[in-house]
Amino acid sequence: MRAWIAGMAAELGLAAGFIAIAFAIAAVAILLR
Amino acid sequence: MIRRGWLSYGQDWALVLYYSGRVTIGFGLLMAIPMLVGIAQQDWYDACIFAFSGGVTVAIGYVLTFIAGRPNRPAQWIHGLVITAVAWLLAMLLGALPYELSGYYLSYLDAIFDVMSGLTTTGLTLIQHADRISDALNTWRFLVTYLGGQGIVVMALTFFVNESGAFKIYVGEAKDERLLPNVRSTARAIWRISLLYLVVGSFILFISLVVWGFPPVRAIWNAIWMFMSAWSTGGFAPHSENILYYHDPFFEFAATSIAIVGSLNFAFHYALWQGRWREIRRDLEFVTFVITVNVLWALVAVGLIHTGTYTGIVELVRMGWLNLVSAHTTTGFSNIYAVQFPLEWGGLAFLAVVIAMLFGGSATSTAGGFKAIRIGTVFRAIQEDIRRLLMPESAVIKTHLHHVEDFILNDTRVRGAALIILLYLATFGTGALVLTMYGYPLNQALFEAASVTGNVGLSSGVTSATMAPLIKVMFIGMMWVGRLEFLSVFVFVTHVIRGVVRR
């Protein structure tokens, strides 16, 4: 069960990571404008 | 008698009807859930609608199994494909009964359009006055999406079918990877993952809604429905303004995150839940998805900055990224109005969203589109061919890849991936062509055709109840073939035609 919770947390963490990368890419795009 | 490896009429149809009947019974029994919601809220009209529709559906399922009789041999691949196609058609026709009786649809065609849209997790809707519909009817709308995402055949395999040959039925529903050796345990694992996420995901959305000032009871309903929609990469919302209704960036990002997780391969979920963390770095499908999402997002960001549509970074990510991810995961949530895509998004960002809709999520997930594994496979095949041209003729080149398990890239895999991509493109092209014939501008036609083919649900303003009936029928067909990845439908149609010719 603990492994499952860790897996779920990792997946949600990955999804949050996507948002962080999105902000980083947007920042670069704005700076390079 | 020598069998030619093709369904012969009589016995084979009996087998198909038997299993389709079992799936139909399961689908009908599920109408008890919205019926109970109706009873609990003393909404007697809706309770009656679902009691009647459920009764009819279960009765038809029983009649089919009764006529067919219990099969005396296991299902073959071909049966699995035809069973899936037939079961989905029956579910579409019968699942529309409550919609039709509710009075929120202008015609039965609109009602079956919405069921197909829900089952295929597309999310385009022709409902009238979406803000006023009852909780029971909303529960059914989102339940249909949730079930469609897992696959109605997967549902039936879990609870209602326990015969050998089950895997061959399971494959028909475009879920061709086994998480566990036994198909029944695979189907159960899929449900376990989905139901656990239902609890956790709904809770996250609930907190977000309550913090934003939603009354707790409304927040519970909205959280569960929106979770079902996000996880299944569906895109329905209980309000006509879709996710824009909530006006809450945290809620939007939370729902999008659930959609991203929902668009991942069930085998990938299972690997991570078993503690196999290396999959994040090694899995061809996940790596491809990460690359395509970020490249397309960069294009959308550049496009939107160029047109000056959104000025601040938060606004840019909230509007741009959310819609791109919604397109790429084939969800269809949108926090802008449909007409803003063709009017405000310019050429580059608009085109990137169209490409994202066609690319889609992962195989064996709730998402639609080409699927990342096929894009990755074709890309690596091109790479291998270039390497072959650069090396001496005698050189032996092997590309080692990893997706669920290690494998060497071969022509069979490349052919399979390329053919499905080609079929998606042909469907997309045909859809766009028909829409332009009806007088829609090219950009809107391309957008809507990509959205329907990839089971996305974003709209550029074409989809509405006033659409020509032929377009509605075409969209239903496109959603159906797109979700079942062509094979089931082709085998079903060929079988019917051959049967007619033989007579």
XYZ file of C-alpha atoms in Angstrom:
536
model
C 0.000 0.000 0.000
C 2.853 2.362 0.843
C 4.368 1.771 -2.585
C 1.032 2.666 -4.174
C 0.783 5.911 -2.224
C 4.376 6.734 -3.186
C 3.551 5.973 -6.825
C 0.503 8.213 -6.760
C 2.440 11.025 -5.088
C 5.174 10.667 -7.709
C 2.644 10.940 -10.525
C 1.030 14.026 -9.066
C 4.528 15.414 -8.553
C 5.288 14.783 -12.218
C 2.132 16.661 -13.205
C 3.168 19.585 -10.974
C 6.616 19.413 -12.584
C 4.955 19.963 -15.963
C 3.467 23.228 -14.641
C 6.885 24.351 -13.342
C 8.495 23.631 -16.711
C 5.615 25.471 -18.421
C 6.347 28.605 -16.386
C 10.067 28.299 -17.164
C 9.447 27.974 -20.909
C 7.002 30.905 -20.812
C 9.568 33.035 -18.960
C 12.250 32.247 -21.549
C 9.817 33.017 -24.401
C 8.901 36.369 -22.812
C 12.565 37.271 -22.213
C 13.524 36.419 -25.793
C 10.681 38.460 -27.254
C -15.652 -28.107 -41.779
C -12.536 -26.055 -42.454
C -12.806 -22.625 -40.907
C -11.334 -19.785 -42.875
C -10.411 -17.784 -39.819
C -13.397 -15.527 -40.297
C -16.685 -15.331 -38.487
C -19.195 -17.677 -40.022
C -22.766 -16.560 -39.507
C -24.868 -18.228 -36.888
C -22.540 -19.544 -34.266
C -20.131 -16.588 -34.365
C -22.830 -13.968 -34.275
C -24.289 -15.848 -31.333
C -20.982 -15.491 -29.519
C -20.779 -11.785 -30.354
C -24.359 -11.164 -29.260
C -23.877 -13.133 -26.046
C -20.913 -11.055 -24.879
C -22.386 -7.787 -26.174
C -25.506 -8.680 -24.207
C -23.436 -9.198 -21.055
C -21.760 -5.813 -21.516
C -25.189 -4.234 -22.105
C -26.561 -5.751 -18.884
C -23.601 -4.296 -16.977
C -24.134 -0.910 -18.588
C -27.842 -0.980 -17.718
C -27.178 -1.909 -14.083
C -25.014 1.198 -13.762
C -28.078 3.365 -14.346
C -28.992 2.416 -10.778
C -26.384 4.925 -9.556
C -28.053 8.055 -11.024
C -31.416 6.524 -10.068
C -30.290 6.371 -6.435
C -29.101 9.977 -6.668
C -32.568 10.916 -7.899
C -34.250 8.999 -5.070
C -31.931 10.501 -2.442
C -32.780 13.990 -3.638
C -36.482 13.177 -4.007
C -36.149 13.984 -7.667
C -38.783 11.441 -8.652
C -38.937 12.321 -12.323
C -35.227 11.598 -12.833
C -35.388 8.496 -10.641
C -38.166 7.178 -12.910
C -36.200 8.044 -16.060
C -33.231 6.019 -14.878
C -35.347 3.156 -13.543
C -37.085 2.901 -16.915
C -33.927 3.296 -19.028
C -31.955 0.891 -16.852
C -34.782 -1.633 -17.003
C -34.984 -1.426 -20.795
C -31.184 -1.711 -21.155
C -30.892 -4.717 -18.850
C -33.896 -6.362 -20.545
C -32.351 -5.914 -24.008
C -29.067 -7.306 -22.696
C -30.873 -10.348 -21.289
C -32.812 -10.900 -24.498
C -29.528 -10.853 -26.457
C -27.851 -13.368 -24.157
C -31.005 -15.483 -24.161
C -31.237 -15.545 -27.975
C -27.518 -16.235 -28.326
C -27.251 -18.904 -25.653
C -24.124 -19.571 -23.640
C -21.195 -20.054 -26.065
C -19.488 -23.427 -25.983
C -16.051 -22.094 -27.012
C -13.842 -19.180 -26.033
C -13.844 -15.913 -27.955
C -11.195 -15.421 -30.659
C -9.445 -12.160 -31.607
C -11.977 -11.456 -34.317
C -14.877 -11.880 -31.885
C -13.264 -9.507 -29.430
C -13.070 -6.802 -32.073
C -16.669 -7.226 -33.241
C -18.006 -7.537 -29.657
C -16.401 -4.209 -28.758
C -17.803 -2.420 -31.796
C -21.312 -3.840 -31.207
C -21.238 -3.238 -27.435
C -20.248 0.404 -27.917
C -23.053 0.943 -30.440
C -25.623 -0.619 -28.100
C -24.320 1.453 -25.178
C -24.612 4.591 -27.298
C -28.206 3.887 -28.330
C -29.411 2.782 -24.879
C -27.358 5.225 -22.817
C -29.118 8.031 -24.661
C -32.537 7.022 -23.313
C -32.255 9.055 -20.074
C -30.900 12.033 -22.048
C -33.805 11.906 -24.466
C -36.386 11.535 -21.692
C -34.856 14.389 -19.699
C -35.922 16.910 -22.325
C -32.566 18.683 -22.420
C -31.832 17.585 -25.976
C -33.470 18.815 -29.144
C -33.463 15.351 -30.745
C -32.526 11.714 -30.130
C -29.588 12.248 -32.512
C -28.269 14.974 -30.192
C -28.684 12.619 -27.237
C -26.730 9.758 -28.845
C -24.098 12.287 -29.960
C -23.576 13.212 -26.312
C -23.397 9.585 -25.160
C -20.818 8.769 -27.829
C -18.961 11.942 -26.899
C -18.981 10.826 -23.263
C -18.099 7.181 -23.856
C -15.218 8.092 -26.161
C -14.142 10.747 -23.600
C -14.401 13.446 -26.245
C -16.413 16.050 -24.371
C -18.207 17.901 -27.150
C -21.798 18.456 -26.109
C -25.112 19.399 -27.684
C -26.991 19.689 -24.380
C -29.336 22.629 -23.902
C -29.275 24.685 -20.687
C -26.403 22.704 -19.127
C -26.447 24.902 -16.017
C -29.927 23.797 -15.045
C -29.764 20.016 -15.290
C -30.352 17.825 -12.254
C -27.663 16.131 -10.167
C -28.931 12.700 -11.246
C -28.555 13.530 -14.936
C -25.142 15.106 -14.354
C -24.068 11.978 -12.488
C -24.999 9.906 -15.527
C -23.151 12.268 -17.905
C -19.940 11.972 -15.911
C -20.363 8.299 -15.144
C -20.603 7.607 -18.877
C -17.340 9.511 -19.362
C -15.630 7.753 -16.476
C -16.702 4.336 -17.742
C -15.832 5.161 -21.318
C -12.345 6.126 -20.183
C -11.705 2.807 -18.492
C -13.562 1.039 -21.300
C -17.010 -0.475 -20.972
C -15.594 -3.843 -21.980
C -12.945 -3.553 -19.251
C -15.823 -2.923 -16.859
C -17.684 -5.977 -18.089
C -14.556 -8.130 -17.883
C -14.033 -7.061 -14.303
C -17.469 -7.772 -13.026
C -19.544 -9.767 -15.456
C -17.416 -11.969 -17.698
C -15.235 -14.744 -16.362
C -14.592 -16.938 -19.360
C -11.362 -17.842 -21.072
C -10.595 -15.788 -24.156
C -11.349 -12.631 -22.200
C -8.050 -11.030 -23.205
C -9.097 -11.180 -26.824
C -12.175 -9.142 -26.019
C -10.145 -6.699 -23.939
C -7.771 -5.963 -26.829
C -10.682 -4.907 -29.019
C -11.090 -1.820 -26.871
C -7.665 -0.410 -27.821
C -6.105 -1.559 -24.573
C -3.561 -4.075 -25.762
C -1.128 -4.116 -22.872
C -1.482 -6.488 -19.986
C -0.413 -5.143 -16.613
C -0.651 -8.596 -15.088
C -0.592 -12.065 -16.680
C -4.308 -12.554 -16.116
C -6.684 -10.251 -17.989
C -9.181 -10.164 -15.170
C -6.527 -9.002 -12.732
C -5.393 -6.459 -15.336
C -8.925 -5.085 -15.612
C -9.158 -5.023 -11.820
C -5.803 -3.232 -11.521
C -7.079 -0.584 -13.958
C -10.136 -0.102 -11.755
C -8.117 -0.015 -8.563
C -5.896 2.746 -9.940
C -8.900 4.714 -11.231
C -10.945 4.380 -8.042
C -8.040 5.362 -5.788
C -7.475 8.419 -7.907
C -11.213 9.133 -7.764
C -10.944 9.532 -3.996
C -7.679 11.497 -3.938
C -8.384 13.642 -7.032
C -11.934 14.540 -5.965
C -10.604 15.535 -2.538
C -8.015 17.902 -4.049
C -10.663 19.520 -6.269
C -13.109 19.676 -3.328
C -10.600 21.568 -1.174
C -9.932 23.984 -4.005
C -13.661 24.673 -4.480
C -14.385 25.103 -0.753
C -11.468 27.492 -0.297
C -12.833 29.481 -3.213
C -16.215 29.797 -1.494
C -18.324 26.940 -2.885
C -20.952 25.570 -0.457
C -19.627 22.148 0.714
C -22.419 20.018 -0.787
C -22.144 21.674 -4.208
C -18.359 21.393 -3.918
C -18.576 17.619 -3.390
C -20.710 17.117 -6.494
C -18.632 19.458 -8.635
C -15.372 17.895 -7.421
C -16.483 14.328 -8.195
C -17.893 15.244 -11.608
C -14.915 17.329 -12.626
C -12.552 14.617 -11.408
C -14.347 12.014 -13.532
C -14.158 14.343 -16.484
C -10.461 15.199 -15.986
C -9.239 11.687 -15.192
C -11.054 10.232 -18.199
C -9.653 13.074 -20.330
C -13.307 13.739 -21.152
C -13.877 17.456 -20.901
C -17.532 17.694 -19.907
C -18.305 20.187 -17.152
C -21.527 20.658 -15.188
C -21.693 24.248 -16.441
C -22.074 25.640 -19.922
C -18.925 27.747 -19.512
C -16.870 24.604 -18.880
C -13.909 25.064 -16.501
C -14.046 28.844 -16.989
C -17.105 28.828 -14.692
C -14.925 28.270 -11.619
C -12.630 31.273 -12.270
C -10.010 29.630 -10.094
C -6.424 29.174 -11.343
C -5.624 26.569 -8.654
C -8.681 24.514 -9.605
C -7.728 24.775 -13.273
C -4.158 23.627 -12.640
C -5.343 20.814 -10.341
C -7.855 19.579 -12.935
C -5.208 19.777 -15.667
C -2.754 17.820 -13.523
C -5.361 15.086 -13.044
C -5.885 15.074 -16.806
C -2.131 14.658 -17.378
C -2.027 11.732 -14.956
C -5.154 10.276 -16.586
C -3.564 10.458 -20.019
C -0.652 8.260 -18.916
C -0.526 4.561 -19.779
C -2.066 2.278 -17.151
C 1.044 0.091 -17.485
C 3.126 3.174 -16.607
C 0.967 3.877 -13.538
C 1.314 0.276 -12.511
C 5.108 0.339 -12.945
C 5.437 3.446 -10.757
C 3.083 1.999 -8.151
C 5.359 -1.036 -8.035
C 8.284 1.260 -7.304
C 9.916 1.021 -10.742
C 10.998 4.683 -10.832
C 13.411 4.228 -13.723
C 10.411 4.038 -16.046
C 10.151 7.831 -15.851
C 13.459 8.147 -17.653
C 13.351 5.029 -19.807
C 9.785 4.650 -21.057
C 9.672 5.644 -24.727
C 6.053 6.742 -24.464
C 6.462 8.987 -21.423
C 9.664 10.565 -22.761
C 7.949 11.244 -26.109
C 4.989 12.832 -24.320
C 7.256 15.105 -22.259
C 9.090 16.248 -25.395
C 6.009 16.863 -27.563
C 4.119 18.702 -24.805
C 7.003 21.046 -24.115
C 7.914 21.686 -27.766
C 4.275 22.424 -28.632
C 3.903 24.607 -25.529
C 6.960 26.609 -26.586
C 5.308 27.146 -29.992
C 1.998 28.192 -28.370
C 3.837 30.588 -26.036
C 5.784 32.178 -28.909
C 2.596 32.413 -30.979
C 0.567 34.030 -28.185
C 3.372 36.447 -27.292
C 3.594 37.389 -30.965
C -0.130 38.134 -31.219
C -0.049 39.881 -27.826
C -3.177 38.050 -26.682
C -1.970 37.504 -23.113
C 0.566 39.854 -21.575
C 1.474 38.552 -18.088
C 3.257 35.232 -17.535
C 0.514 33.885 -15.236
C -2.171 34.738 -17.768
C -0.077 33.259 -20.571
C 0.438 29.948 -18.765
C -3.108 29.837 -17.422
C -4.764 30.368 -20.799
C -2.105 29.062 -23.173
C -0.672 26.095 -21.334
C -3.993 24.919 -19.923
C -5.601 24.810 -23.351
C -2.554 23.187 -24.933
C -2.362 20.488 -22.264
C -6.110 20.046 -22.473
C -5.647 19.446 -26.217
C -2.591 17.209 -25.886
C -4.098 14.980 -23.200
C -7.314 15.003 -25.310
C -9.301 16.333 -22.359
C -11.089 19.315 -23.820
C -11.363 21.590 -20.768
C -11.176 25.200 -21.839
C -11.003 28.411 -19.864
C -11.606 30.568 -22.925
C -14.637 30.790 -25.196
C -14.629 28.597 -28.330
C -14.595 31.526 -30.746
C -11.436 32.925 -29.141
C -9.327 30.175 -30.739
C -9.880 31.292 -34.345
C -10.212 34.994 -33.464
C -7.451 35.651 -30.918
C -4.899 32.850 -31.021
C -3.206 33.712 -34.345
C -1.757 31.113 -36.721
C 1.115 29.497 -34.800
C -0.574 28.868 -31.437
C -3.748 27.698 -33.202
C -1.853 25.220 -35.375
C 0.175 23.928 -32.412
C -3.092 23.127 -30.602
C -4.407 21.296 -33.690
C -1.197 19.214 -33.815
C -1.414 18.547 -30.061
C -5.000 17.296 -30.460
C -3.899 14.849 -33.146
C -0.880 13.637 -31.118
C -2.997 12.780 -28.071
C -1.977 11.029 -24.857
C -0.690 7.537 -24.117
C -1.852 4.150 -25.365
C -3.825 1.993 -22.893
C -5.012 5.123 -21.137
C -8.217 7.122 -21.263
C -6.783 9.478 -23.915
C -7.279 9.570 -27.695
C -5.193 10.694 -30.663
C -2.191 9.009 -32.349
C -0.748 8.203 -28.870
C 2.787 9.061 -27.825
C 4.125 5.502 -28.226
C 3.357 5.557 -31.959
C 4.952 8.966 -32.449
C 8.035 7.767 -30.538
C 8.186 4.517 -32.542
C 7.948 6.242 -35.929
C 10.495 8.885 -34.884
C 12.979 6.230 -33.760
C 12.390 4.295 -37.005
C 13.262 7.399 -39.039
C 16.340 7.853 -36.860
C 17.351 4.220 -37.445
C 16.972 4.570 -41.217
C 19.160 7.678 -41.264
C 21.818 5.851 -39.246
C 21.620 2.937 -41.665
C 22.271 5.238 -44.617
C 25.283 6.768 -42.895
C 26.850 3.417 -41.938
C 28.570 0.883 -44.243
C 26.127 -1.452 -45.972
C 27.328 -4.458 -44.025
C 26.639 -2.827 -40.643
C 23.890 -4.380 -38.529
C 21.852 -1.705 -36.767
C 19.493 -2.492 -33.919
C 17.512 0.071 -31.962
C 16.862 -0.999 -28.378
C 13.833 0.662 -26.855
C 11.855 0.367 -23.672
C 8.125 0.561 -23.228
C 6.704 -1.637 -20.460
C 9.474 -4.079 -21.412
C 12.671 -3.942 -23.475
C 12.240 -4.539 -27.190
C 14.092 -4.165 -30.462
C 12.504 -1.926 -33.056
C 11.239 -4.057 -35.945
C 9.206 -3.485 -39.083
C 6.026 -4.990 -37.616
C 5.956 -2.419 -34.816
C 6.776 0.468 -37.150
C 4.170 -0.664 -39.661
C 1.495 -0.967 -36.963
C 2.263 2.491 -35.585
C 2.508 4.146 -39.000
C -0.746 2.605 -40.265
C -2.749 3.809 -37.261
C -1.267 7.315 -37.598
C -2.167 7.241 -41.297
C -5.750 6.174 -40.497
C -6.096 8.995 -37.947
C -4.813 11.459 -40.545
C -7.234 10.106 -43.166
C -10.154 10.462 -40.741
C -9.026 13.953 -39.789
C -8.643 14.942 -43.479
C -12.063 13.557 -44.402
C -13.706 15.361 -41.495
C -12.058 18.669 -42.390
C -13.015 18.215 -46.040
C -16.696 17.622 -45.250
C -16.778 20.624 -42.895
C -15.319 22.908 -45.584
C -17.920 21.516 -48.005
C -20.559 22.712 -45.549
C -19.033 26.180 -45.741
C -17.016 26.345 -42.516
C -13.727 28.308 -42.730
C -10.629 26.121 -43.165
C -9.086 26.915 -39.767
C -12.262 26.035 -37.876
C -12.751 22.896 -39.984
C -9.214 21.692 -39.224
C -9.576 22.460 -35.518
C -12.914 20.725 -35.117
C -11.897 17.700 -37.207
C -8.729 17.247 -35.108
C -10.752 17.623 -31.919
C -13.270 14.960 -32.940
C -10.720 12.510 -34.394
C -8.477 12.744 -31.334
C -11.455 12.510 -28.895
C -10.472 15.885 -27.450
C -13.588 18.029 -27.149
C -12.197 21.526 -27.639
C -14.324 23.493 -30.060
C -13.673 26.448 -32.299
C -17.387 27.137 -32.556
C -18.526 24.538 -35.110
C -20.168 22.044 -32.728
C -23.657 23.118 -31.754
C -27.165 21.723 -31.785
C -27.832 23.683 -34.986
C -25.168 21.722 -36.876
C -26.367 19.758 -39.920
C -27.547 16.225 -38.950
C -25.050 14.683 -41.395
C -22.165 16.393 -39.578
C -23.487 15.068 -36.255
C -23.594 11.536 -37.672
C -20.107 11.971 -39.140
C -18.763 13.195 -35.799
C -20.333 10.207 -34.005
C -18.588 7.876 -36.468
C -15.272 9.716 -36.151
C -15.378 9.590 -32.348
C -16.229 5.884 -32.460
C -13.431 4.868 -34.852
C -10.959 7.194 -33.133
C -11.599 5.746 -29.682
C -11.571 2.105 -30.756
C -8.547 2.776 -32.974
C -10.199 1.705 -36.222
C -9.574 -2.034 -36.130
C -12.711 -3.042 -34.210
C -14.950 -0.899 -36.370
C -13.319 -1.996 -39.651
C -13.642 -5.672 -38.761
C -17.254 -5.133 -37.689
C -18.190 -3.264 -40.875
C -16.351 -5.726 -43.142
C -18.040 -8.580 -41.348
C -21.484 -7.110 -41.847
C -20.801 -6.387 -45.541
C -19.394 -9.896 -46.125
C -22.374 -11.396 -44.389
C -24.769 -9.464 -46.579
C -22.858 -10.379 -49.746
C -22.757 -14.064 -48.770
C -26.505 -14.118 -48.520
